Coordinates of C-alpha atoms in Angstrom, one line a residue:
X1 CA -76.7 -43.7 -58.5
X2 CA -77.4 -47.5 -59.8
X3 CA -76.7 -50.0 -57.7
X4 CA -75.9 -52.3 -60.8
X5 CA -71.9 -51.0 -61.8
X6 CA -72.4 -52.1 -65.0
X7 CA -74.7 -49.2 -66.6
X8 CA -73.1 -48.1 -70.0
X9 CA -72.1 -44.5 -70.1
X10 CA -75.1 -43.2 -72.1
X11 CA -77.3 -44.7 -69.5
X12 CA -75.3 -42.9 -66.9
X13 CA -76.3 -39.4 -68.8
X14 CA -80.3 -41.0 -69.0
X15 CA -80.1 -41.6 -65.2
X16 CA -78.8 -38.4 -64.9
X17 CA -80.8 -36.2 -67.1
X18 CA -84.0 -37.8 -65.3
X19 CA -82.2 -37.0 -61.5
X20 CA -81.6 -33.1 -62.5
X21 CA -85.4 -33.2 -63.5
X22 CA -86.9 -34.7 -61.2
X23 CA -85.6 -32.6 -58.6
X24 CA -85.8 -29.3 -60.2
X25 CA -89.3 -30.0 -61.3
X26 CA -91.4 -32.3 -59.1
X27 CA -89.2 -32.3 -55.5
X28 CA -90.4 -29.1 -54.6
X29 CA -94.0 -30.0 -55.3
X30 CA -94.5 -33.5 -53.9
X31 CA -96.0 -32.8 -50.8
X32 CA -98.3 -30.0 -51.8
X33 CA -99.3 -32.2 -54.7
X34 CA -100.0 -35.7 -52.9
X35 CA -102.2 -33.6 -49.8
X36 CA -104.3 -31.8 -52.7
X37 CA -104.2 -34.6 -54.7
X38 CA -103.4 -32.7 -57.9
X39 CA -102.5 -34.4 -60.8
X40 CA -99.8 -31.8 -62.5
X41 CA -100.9 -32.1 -66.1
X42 CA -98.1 -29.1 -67.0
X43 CA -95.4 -31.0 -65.6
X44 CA -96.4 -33.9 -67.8
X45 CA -96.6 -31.8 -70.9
X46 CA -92.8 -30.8 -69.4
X47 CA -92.2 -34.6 -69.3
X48 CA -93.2 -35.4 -72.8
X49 CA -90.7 -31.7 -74.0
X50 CA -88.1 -33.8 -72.0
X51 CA -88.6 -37.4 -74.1
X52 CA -89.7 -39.5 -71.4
X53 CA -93.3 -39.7 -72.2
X54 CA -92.2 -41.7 -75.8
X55 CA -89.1 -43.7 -74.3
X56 CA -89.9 -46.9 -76.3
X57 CA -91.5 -44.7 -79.5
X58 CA -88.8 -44.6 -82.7
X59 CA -88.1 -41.1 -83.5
X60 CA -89.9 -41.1 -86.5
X61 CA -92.9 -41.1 -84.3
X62 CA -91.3 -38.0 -82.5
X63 CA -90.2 -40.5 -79.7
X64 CA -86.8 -41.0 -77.8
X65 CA -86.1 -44.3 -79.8
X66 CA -84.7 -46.0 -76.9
X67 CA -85.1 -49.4 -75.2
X68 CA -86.2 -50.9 -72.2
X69 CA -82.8 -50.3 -69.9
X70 CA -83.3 -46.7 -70.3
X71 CA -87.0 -46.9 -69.5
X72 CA -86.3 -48.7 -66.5
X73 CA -83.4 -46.0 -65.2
X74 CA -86.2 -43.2 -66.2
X75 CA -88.8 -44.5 -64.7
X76 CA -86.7 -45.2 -61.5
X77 CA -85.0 -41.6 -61.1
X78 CA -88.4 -40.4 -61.1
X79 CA -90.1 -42.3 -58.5
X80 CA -86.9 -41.9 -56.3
X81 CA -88.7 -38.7 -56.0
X82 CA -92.3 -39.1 -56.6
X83 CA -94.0 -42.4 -56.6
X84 CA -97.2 -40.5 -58.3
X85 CA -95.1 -38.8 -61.1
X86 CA -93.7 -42.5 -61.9
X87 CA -96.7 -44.0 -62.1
X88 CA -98.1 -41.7 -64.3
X89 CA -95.0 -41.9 -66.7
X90 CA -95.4 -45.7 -66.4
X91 CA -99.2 -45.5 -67.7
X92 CA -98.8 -43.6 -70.4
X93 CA -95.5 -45.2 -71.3
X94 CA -96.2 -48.7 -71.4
X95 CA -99.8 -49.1 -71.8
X96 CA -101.6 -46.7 -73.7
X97 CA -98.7 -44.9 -76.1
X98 CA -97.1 -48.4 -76.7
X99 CA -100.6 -50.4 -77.2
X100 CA -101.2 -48.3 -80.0
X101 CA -97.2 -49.0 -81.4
X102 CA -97.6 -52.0 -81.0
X103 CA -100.8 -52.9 -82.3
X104 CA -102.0 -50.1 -84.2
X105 CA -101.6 -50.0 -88.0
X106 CA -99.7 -47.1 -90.1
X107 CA -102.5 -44.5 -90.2
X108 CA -103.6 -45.0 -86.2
X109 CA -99.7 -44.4 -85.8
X110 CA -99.4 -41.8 -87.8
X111 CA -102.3 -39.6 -86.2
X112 CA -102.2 -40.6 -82.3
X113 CA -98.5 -41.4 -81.4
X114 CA -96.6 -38.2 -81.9
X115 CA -99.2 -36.3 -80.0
X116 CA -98.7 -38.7 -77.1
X117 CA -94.7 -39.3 -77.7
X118 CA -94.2 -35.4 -77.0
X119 CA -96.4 -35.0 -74.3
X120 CA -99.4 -33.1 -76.3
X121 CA -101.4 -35.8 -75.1
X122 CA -101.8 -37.6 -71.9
X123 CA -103.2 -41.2 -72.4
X124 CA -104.9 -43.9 -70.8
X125 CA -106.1 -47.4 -70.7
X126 CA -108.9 -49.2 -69.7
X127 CA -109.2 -53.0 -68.7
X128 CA -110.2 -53.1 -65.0
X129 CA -114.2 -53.0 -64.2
X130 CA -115.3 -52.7 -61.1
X131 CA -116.8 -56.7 -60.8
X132 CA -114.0 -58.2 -63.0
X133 CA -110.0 -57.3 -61.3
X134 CA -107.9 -60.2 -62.4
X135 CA -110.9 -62.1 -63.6
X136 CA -110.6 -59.7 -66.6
X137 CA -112.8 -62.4 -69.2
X138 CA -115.9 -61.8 -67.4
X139 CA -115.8 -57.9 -68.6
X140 CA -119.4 -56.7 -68.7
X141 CA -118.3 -53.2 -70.8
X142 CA -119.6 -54.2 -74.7
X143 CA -119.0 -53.1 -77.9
X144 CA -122.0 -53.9 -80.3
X145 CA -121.0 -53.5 -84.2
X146 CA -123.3 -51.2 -85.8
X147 CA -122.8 -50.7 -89.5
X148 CA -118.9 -48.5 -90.1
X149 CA -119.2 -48.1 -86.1
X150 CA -119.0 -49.8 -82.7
X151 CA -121.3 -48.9 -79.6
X152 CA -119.8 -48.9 -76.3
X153 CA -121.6 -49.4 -73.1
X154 CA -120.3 -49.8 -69.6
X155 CA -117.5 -48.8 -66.6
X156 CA -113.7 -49.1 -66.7
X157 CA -112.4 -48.3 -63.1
X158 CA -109.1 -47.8 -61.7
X159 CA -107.8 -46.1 -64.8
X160 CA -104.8 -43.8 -64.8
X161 CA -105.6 -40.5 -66.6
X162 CA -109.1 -41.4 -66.5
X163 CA -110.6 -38.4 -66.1
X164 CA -108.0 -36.0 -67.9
X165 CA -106.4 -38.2 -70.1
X166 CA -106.9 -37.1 -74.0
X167 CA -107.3 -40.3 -74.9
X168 CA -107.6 -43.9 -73.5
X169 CA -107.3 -47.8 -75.1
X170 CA -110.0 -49.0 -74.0
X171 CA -110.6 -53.0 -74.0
X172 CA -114.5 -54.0 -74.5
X173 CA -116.4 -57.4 -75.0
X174 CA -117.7 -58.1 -79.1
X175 CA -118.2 -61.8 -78.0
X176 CA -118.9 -64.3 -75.8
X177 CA -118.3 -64.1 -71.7
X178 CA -115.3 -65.6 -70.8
X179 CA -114.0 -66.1 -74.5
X180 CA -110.3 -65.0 -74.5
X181 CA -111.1 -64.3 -78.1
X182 CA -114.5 -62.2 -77.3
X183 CA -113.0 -58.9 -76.5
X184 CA -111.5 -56.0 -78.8
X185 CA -109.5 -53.1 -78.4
X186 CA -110.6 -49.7 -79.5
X187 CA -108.9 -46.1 -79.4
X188 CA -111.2 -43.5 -78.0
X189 CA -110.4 -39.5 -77.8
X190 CA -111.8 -37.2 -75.0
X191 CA -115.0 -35.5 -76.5
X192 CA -116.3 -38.5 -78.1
X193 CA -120.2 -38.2 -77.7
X194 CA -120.6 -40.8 -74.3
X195 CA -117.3 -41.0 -73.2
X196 CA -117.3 -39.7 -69.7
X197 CA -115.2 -39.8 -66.6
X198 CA -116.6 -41.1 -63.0
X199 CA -115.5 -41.0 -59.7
X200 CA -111.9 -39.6 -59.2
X201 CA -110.6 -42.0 -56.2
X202 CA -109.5 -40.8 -52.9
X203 CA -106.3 -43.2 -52.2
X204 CA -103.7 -44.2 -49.4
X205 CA -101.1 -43.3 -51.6
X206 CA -100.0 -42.2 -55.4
X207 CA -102.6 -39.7 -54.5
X208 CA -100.5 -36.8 -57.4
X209 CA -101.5 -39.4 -60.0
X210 CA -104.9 -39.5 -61.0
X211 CA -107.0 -42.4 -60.6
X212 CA -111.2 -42.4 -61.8
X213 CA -113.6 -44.4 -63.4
X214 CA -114.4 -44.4 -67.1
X215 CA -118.4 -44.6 -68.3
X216 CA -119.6 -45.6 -71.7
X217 CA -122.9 -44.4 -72.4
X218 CA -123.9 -45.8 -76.2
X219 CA -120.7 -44.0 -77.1
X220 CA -120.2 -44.5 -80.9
X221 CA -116.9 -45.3 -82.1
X222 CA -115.5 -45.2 -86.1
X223 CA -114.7 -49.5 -86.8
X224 CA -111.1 -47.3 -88.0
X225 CA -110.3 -47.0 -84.2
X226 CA -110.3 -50.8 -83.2
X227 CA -106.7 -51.7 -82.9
X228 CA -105.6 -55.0 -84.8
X229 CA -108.6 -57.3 -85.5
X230 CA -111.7 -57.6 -83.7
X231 CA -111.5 -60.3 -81.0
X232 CA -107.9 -59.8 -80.5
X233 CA -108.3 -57.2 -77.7
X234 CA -107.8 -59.9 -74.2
X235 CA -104.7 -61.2 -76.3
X236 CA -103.1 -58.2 -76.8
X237 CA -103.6 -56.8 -73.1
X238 CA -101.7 -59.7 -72.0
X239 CA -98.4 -59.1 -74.2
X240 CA -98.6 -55.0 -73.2
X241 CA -99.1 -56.3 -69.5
X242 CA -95.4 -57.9 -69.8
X243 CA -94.2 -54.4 -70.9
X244 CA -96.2 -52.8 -67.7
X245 CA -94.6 -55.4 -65.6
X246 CA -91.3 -54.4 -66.0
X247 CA -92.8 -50.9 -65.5
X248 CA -94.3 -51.4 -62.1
X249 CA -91.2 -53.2 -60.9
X250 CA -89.1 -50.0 -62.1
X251 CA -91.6 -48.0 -60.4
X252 CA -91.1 -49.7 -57.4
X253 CA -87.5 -50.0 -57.0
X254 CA -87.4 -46.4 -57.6
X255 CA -89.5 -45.9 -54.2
X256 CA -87.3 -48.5 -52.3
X257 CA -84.1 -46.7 -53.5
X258 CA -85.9 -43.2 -52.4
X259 CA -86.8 -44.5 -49.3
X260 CA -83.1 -46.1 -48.8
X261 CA -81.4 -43.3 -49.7
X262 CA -83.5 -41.0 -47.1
X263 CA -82.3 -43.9 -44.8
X264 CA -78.6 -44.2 -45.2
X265 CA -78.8 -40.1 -45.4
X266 CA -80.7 -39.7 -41.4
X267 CA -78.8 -43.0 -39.8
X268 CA -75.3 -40.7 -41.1
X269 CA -77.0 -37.5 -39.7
X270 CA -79.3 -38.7 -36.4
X271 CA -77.0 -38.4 -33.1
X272 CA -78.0 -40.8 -30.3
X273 CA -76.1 -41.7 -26.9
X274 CA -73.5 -39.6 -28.6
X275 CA -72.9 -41.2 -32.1
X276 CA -74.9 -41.6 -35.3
X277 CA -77.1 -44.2 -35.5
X278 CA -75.9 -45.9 -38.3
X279 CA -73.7 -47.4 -36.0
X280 CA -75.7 -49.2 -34.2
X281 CA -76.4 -53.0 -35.4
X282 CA -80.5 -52.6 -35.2
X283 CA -79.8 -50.0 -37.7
X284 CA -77.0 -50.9 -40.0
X285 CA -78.4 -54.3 -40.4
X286 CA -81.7 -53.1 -41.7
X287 CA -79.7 -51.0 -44.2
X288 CA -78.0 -54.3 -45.1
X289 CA -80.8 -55.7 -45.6
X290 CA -82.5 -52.7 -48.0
X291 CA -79.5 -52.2 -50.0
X292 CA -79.1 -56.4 -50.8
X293 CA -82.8 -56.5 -51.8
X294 CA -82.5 -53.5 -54.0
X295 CA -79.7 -54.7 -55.8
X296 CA -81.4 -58.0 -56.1
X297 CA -84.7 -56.6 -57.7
X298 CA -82.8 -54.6 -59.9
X299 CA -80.7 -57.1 -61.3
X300 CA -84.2 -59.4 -62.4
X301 CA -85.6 -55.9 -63.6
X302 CA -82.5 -55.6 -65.9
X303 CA -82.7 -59.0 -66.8
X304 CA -86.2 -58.5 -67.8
X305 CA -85.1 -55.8 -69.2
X306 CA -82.8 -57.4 -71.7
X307 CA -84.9 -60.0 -72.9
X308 CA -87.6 -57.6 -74.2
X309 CA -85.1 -55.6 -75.7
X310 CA -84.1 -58.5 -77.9
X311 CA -88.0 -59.5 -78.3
X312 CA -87.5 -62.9 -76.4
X313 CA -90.4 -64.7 -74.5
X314 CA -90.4 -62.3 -70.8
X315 CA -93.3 -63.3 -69.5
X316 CA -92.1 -65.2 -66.7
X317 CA -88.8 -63.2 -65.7
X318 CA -91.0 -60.0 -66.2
X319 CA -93.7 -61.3 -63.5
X320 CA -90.8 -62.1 -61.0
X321 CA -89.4 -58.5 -61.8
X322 CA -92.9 -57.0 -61.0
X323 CA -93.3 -59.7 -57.8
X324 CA -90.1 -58.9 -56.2
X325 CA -89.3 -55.7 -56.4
X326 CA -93.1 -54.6 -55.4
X327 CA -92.4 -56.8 -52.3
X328 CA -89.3 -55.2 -51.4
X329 CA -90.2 -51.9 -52.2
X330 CA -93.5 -52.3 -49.1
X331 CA -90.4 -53.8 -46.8
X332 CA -87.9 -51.4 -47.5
X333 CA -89.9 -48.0 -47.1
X334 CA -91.5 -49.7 -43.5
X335 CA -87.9 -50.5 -42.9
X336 CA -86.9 -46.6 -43.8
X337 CA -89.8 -45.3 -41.7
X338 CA -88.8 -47.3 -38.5
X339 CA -85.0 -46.0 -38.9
X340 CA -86.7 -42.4 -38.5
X341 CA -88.9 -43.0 -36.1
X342 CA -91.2 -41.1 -34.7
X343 CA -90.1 -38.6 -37.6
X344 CA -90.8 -41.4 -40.1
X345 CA -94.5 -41.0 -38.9
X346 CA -95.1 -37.2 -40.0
X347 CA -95.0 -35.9 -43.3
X348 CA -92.3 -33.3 -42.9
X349 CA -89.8 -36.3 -44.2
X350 CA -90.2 -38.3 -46.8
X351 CA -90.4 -41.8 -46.1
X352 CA -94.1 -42.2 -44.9
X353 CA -95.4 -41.2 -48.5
X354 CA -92.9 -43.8 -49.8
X355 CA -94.5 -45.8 -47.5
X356 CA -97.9 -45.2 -48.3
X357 CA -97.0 -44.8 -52.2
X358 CA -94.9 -48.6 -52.4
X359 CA -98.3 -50.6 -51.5
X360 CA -99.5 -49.8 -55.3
X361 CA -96.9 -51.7 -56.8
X362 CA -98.0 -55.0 -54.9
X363 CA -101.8 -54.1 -56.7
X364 CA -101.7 -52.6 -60.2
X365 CA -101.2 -54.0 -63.1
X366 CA -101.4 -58.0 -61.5
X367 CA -101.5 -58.3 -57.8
X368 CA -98.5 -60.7 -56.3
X369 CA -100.9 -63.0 -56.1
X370 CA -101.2 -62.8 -59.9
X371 CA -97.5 -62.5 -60.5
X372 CA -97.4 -65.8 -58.8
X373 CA -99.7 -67.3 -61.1
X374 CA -98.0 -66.6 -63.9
X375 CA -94.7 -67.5 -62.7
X376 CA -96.1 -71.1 -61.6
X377 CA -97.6 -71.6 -64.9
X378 CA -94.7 -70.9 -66.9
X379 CA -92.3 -72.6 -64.8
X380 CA -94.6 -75.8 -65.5
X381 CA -94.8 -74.7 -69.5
X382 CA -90.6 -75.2 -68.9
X383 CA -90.2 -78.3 -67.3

């Protein structure tokens, strides 16, 4: 359950309906998944039949029509269970499907979002290269304009669905280096002569969700494809990164709550010098301690939360969201594997995959270091 009382009733059913899934569908697969590394491309067709793979779409899109307090309870239920599964459902949510929402005109809507909104079609998107992280302006990948079409050359890396995605946003240079107005979004289905995947990448954790490269090989794309107007590509990435924010933070108070709740559940149940642990002050502090920064990084997330529902400026509350709860979710699923123990260190309990699976959130989408950045700078925009 929420730590936050104040959930609405419908939001309790959401919250619900995404707890019953989760572990019916993915709980008795998580392990066998994350050693094999599988990426469970039914269960996300299952996802999309279930209405969480178009949370934010309006139902005449064939989405779920809802808002950003849902997202953020789906998104968590999930990742209580499966940190990979979350992500995944974060990607597609947030910055492929809702890229093209956002910025796509009536016709791109029309033929791309109800095939991603119902979980036909897994997506992706592509900023990251492997030279250009955070320093995203000095993308090498180009787009060259060549009559009704574009031609792509270059590597995206890091990308979610990369490899079986059925489609992917993909952000290229048409300008100058370094011009925040030099780069272009473009739309780009699977099978499109020159789009191919890379390397799949072997990681610590998240291992169930899919991670590989993206290559452009003089891969020519229809001008009807680019998304808004050419040069607006950098610009737009930023505003669909304040979405993905609140995403990753959801994300990654969805692994601290797992990883509490696997807590609280072995201190009541682990027997030493004849009483449960959770008696013990080493022990209930640190559950004090999990369960106050929980609450604390889901109360920003809601906040966050709030002001993109009512399409306020988010930017900055967003990037604290995304900050914090990353941060707490690394220290409370090392504080959950310490309460186990020596058990904490095997993988016949849970906590060392939330362990391994929580150091993503302080990464994607912005680094901390980023998130601090961005915070700074418009804290000083404020004053």
């Amino acid at each position: 359950m929420s730590t936050v009382q104040h959930l609405s009733h419908d939001l309790r059913i959401i919250e619900d309906s995404a707890r019953q899934f989760a572990r019916v569908n993915i709980l008795p697969h998580v392990m066998e998944w994350d050693e094999s590394q599988h990426f469970p491309m039914d269960l996300m067709h299952q996802l999309g039949a279930q209405g969480f793979l178009g949370v934010l779409i309006p139902e005449e899109y064939d989405g779920s029509g809802l808002g950003y307090q849902e997202y953020i309870t789906i998104i968590t239920e999930i990742a209580k269970v499966c940190g990979s599964i979350g992500l995944s459902l974060a990607a597609h949510n947030s910055l492929c499907t809702n890229h093209i929402y956002t910025f796509g005109n009536e016709e791109q809507r029309r033929k791309w979002i109800p095939k991603l909104a119902t979980g036909e079609w897994v997506g992706a998107w592509g900023l990251t290269e492997p030279n250009t992280g955070s320093d995203a302006m000095r993308m090498q990948c180009t787009a060259v304009r060549d009559g009704d079409d574009y031609i792509l050359n270059g590597t995206k890396c890091w990308i979610t669905h990369g490899k079986s995605g059925h489609i992917a946003v993909v952000i290229a240079r048409t300008g100058d280096l370094l011009d925040s107005h030099g780069m272009t979004a473009f739309v780009i289905e699977r099978g499109t002569p020159g789009f191919n995947a890379g390397k799949k990448e072997n990681k610590l954790g998240m291992r169930a969700s899919e991670t590989a490269e993206i290559i452009f090989e003089d891969c020519r794309i229809p001008a009807a494809n680019v998304l808004g107007k050419e040069g607006d590509g950098f610009i737009q990435s930023m505003k669909i990164l304040d979405g993905g924010r609140i995403s990753i933070g959801a994300l990654a108070l969805g692994i601290a709550k797992g990883a509490y709740e696997a807590s609280v559940q072995y201190a009541k149940d682990r027997k030493q010098f004849g009483q449960p642990i959770a008696n013990f002050q080493a022990i209930s502090f640190k559950l004090a301690d999990m369960a106050t920064k929980i609450e604390a990084a889901e109360m920003l997330l809601r906040k966050a939360a709030d002001l993109k529902n009512a399409g306020k400026n988010c930017t900055k509350v967003a990037a604290m969201a995304k900050y914090y709860a990353s941060e707490i979710s690394v220290q409370v699923s090392t504080d959950a594997v310490q309460i186990f123990g020596g058990y904490g260190y095997t993988k016949d309990f849970p906590v060392e995959k939330f362990y391994r699976d929580s150091k993503l959130c302080t990464i994607g989408e912005g680094t901390s270091e980023i998130q601090k950045m961005v915070i700074a700078r418009e804290l000083i925009k404020e004053l």
